[in-house]
XYZ file of C-alpha atoms in Angstrom:
77
model
C 206.040 70.240 121.559
C 203.401 72.760 120.605
C 202.663 75.173 123.476
C 198.907 75.166 122.928
C 196.537 72.305 123.401
C 194.509 71.309 120.402
C 190.849 71.871 121.145
C 189.016 68.578 121.127
C 185.908 68.392 118.991
C 182.857 67.596 121.053
C 180.116 65.985 119.068
C 178.015 64.688 121.977
C 177.158 61.587 119.975
C 175.686 63.553 117.052
C 176.281 62.710 113.384
C 176.731 65.317 110.706
C 174.091 65.012 108.020
C 174.813 67.899 105.696
C 176.306 71.342 105.116
C 173.725 73.597 103.493
C 173.899 77.182 102.254
C 171.700 79.607 104.181
C 169.289 80.066 101.269
C 168.217 76.429 101.638
C 168.892 75.907 105.390
C 165.481 77.168 106.441
C 163.744 74.695 104.163
C 165.830 71.807 105.530
C 165.063 72.909 109.106
C 161.339 72.848 108.350
C 161.563 69.406 106.753
C 163.395 67.960 109.760
C 160.963 69.595 112.199
C 157.909 68.351 110.324
C 159.264 64.783 110.428
C 160.020 64.990 114.197
C 163.774 64.709 113.733
C 165.665 66.604 116.409
C 168.664 68.416 115.036
C 171.339 70.957 115.804
C 172.600 73.438 113.208
C 175.849 75.368 113.533
C 177.686 77.814 111.353
C 181.104 76.649 110.208
C 184.222 78.005 111.881
C 184.134 81.793 112.103
C 180.647 81.819 110.691
C 179.135 84.402 113.001
C 181.772 86.975 112.113
C 181.655 86.257 108.411
C 177.858 86.216 108.495
C 177.973 89.791 109.721
C 180.571 90.892 107.151
C 179.348 89.034 104.028
C 175.611 89.027 104.711
C 175.404 85.303 105.428
C 175.137 84.098 101.857
C 178.443 82.212 101.711
C 178.681 80.447 105.058
C 177.065 76.992 105.129
C 175.319 75.580 108.192
C 176.233 72.110 109.413
C 173.314 69.956 110.464
C 173.716 67.255 113.130
C 171.233 64.599 114.237
C 171.230 61.674 116.628
C 172.709 58.470 115.186
C 169.323 56.702 115.196
C 167.795 59.518 113.060
C 170.686 59.750 110.613
C 169.298 57.486 107.856
C 165.862 59.176 108.023
C 167.410 62.679 107.917
C 169.707 61.726 105.013
C 166.667 60.793 102.919
C 165.518 64.439 102.875
C 168.864 65.832 101.790
């Protein structure tokens, strides 16, 4: 048996809509905000560290929305 517990992924009922490179993430955030779609964006894995090292051009952001807003948010992607 593995001595460490696998960390459970907590999604809090959110659905992943897209992974977008930082150059376009700001535009997508504005589009979602203008259409009153609440969202959460997170950098992938060790994104904060790599953002500092590489200048944030290579680390995509994951966008999550509530299940009821998923279809509407997907239209803008």
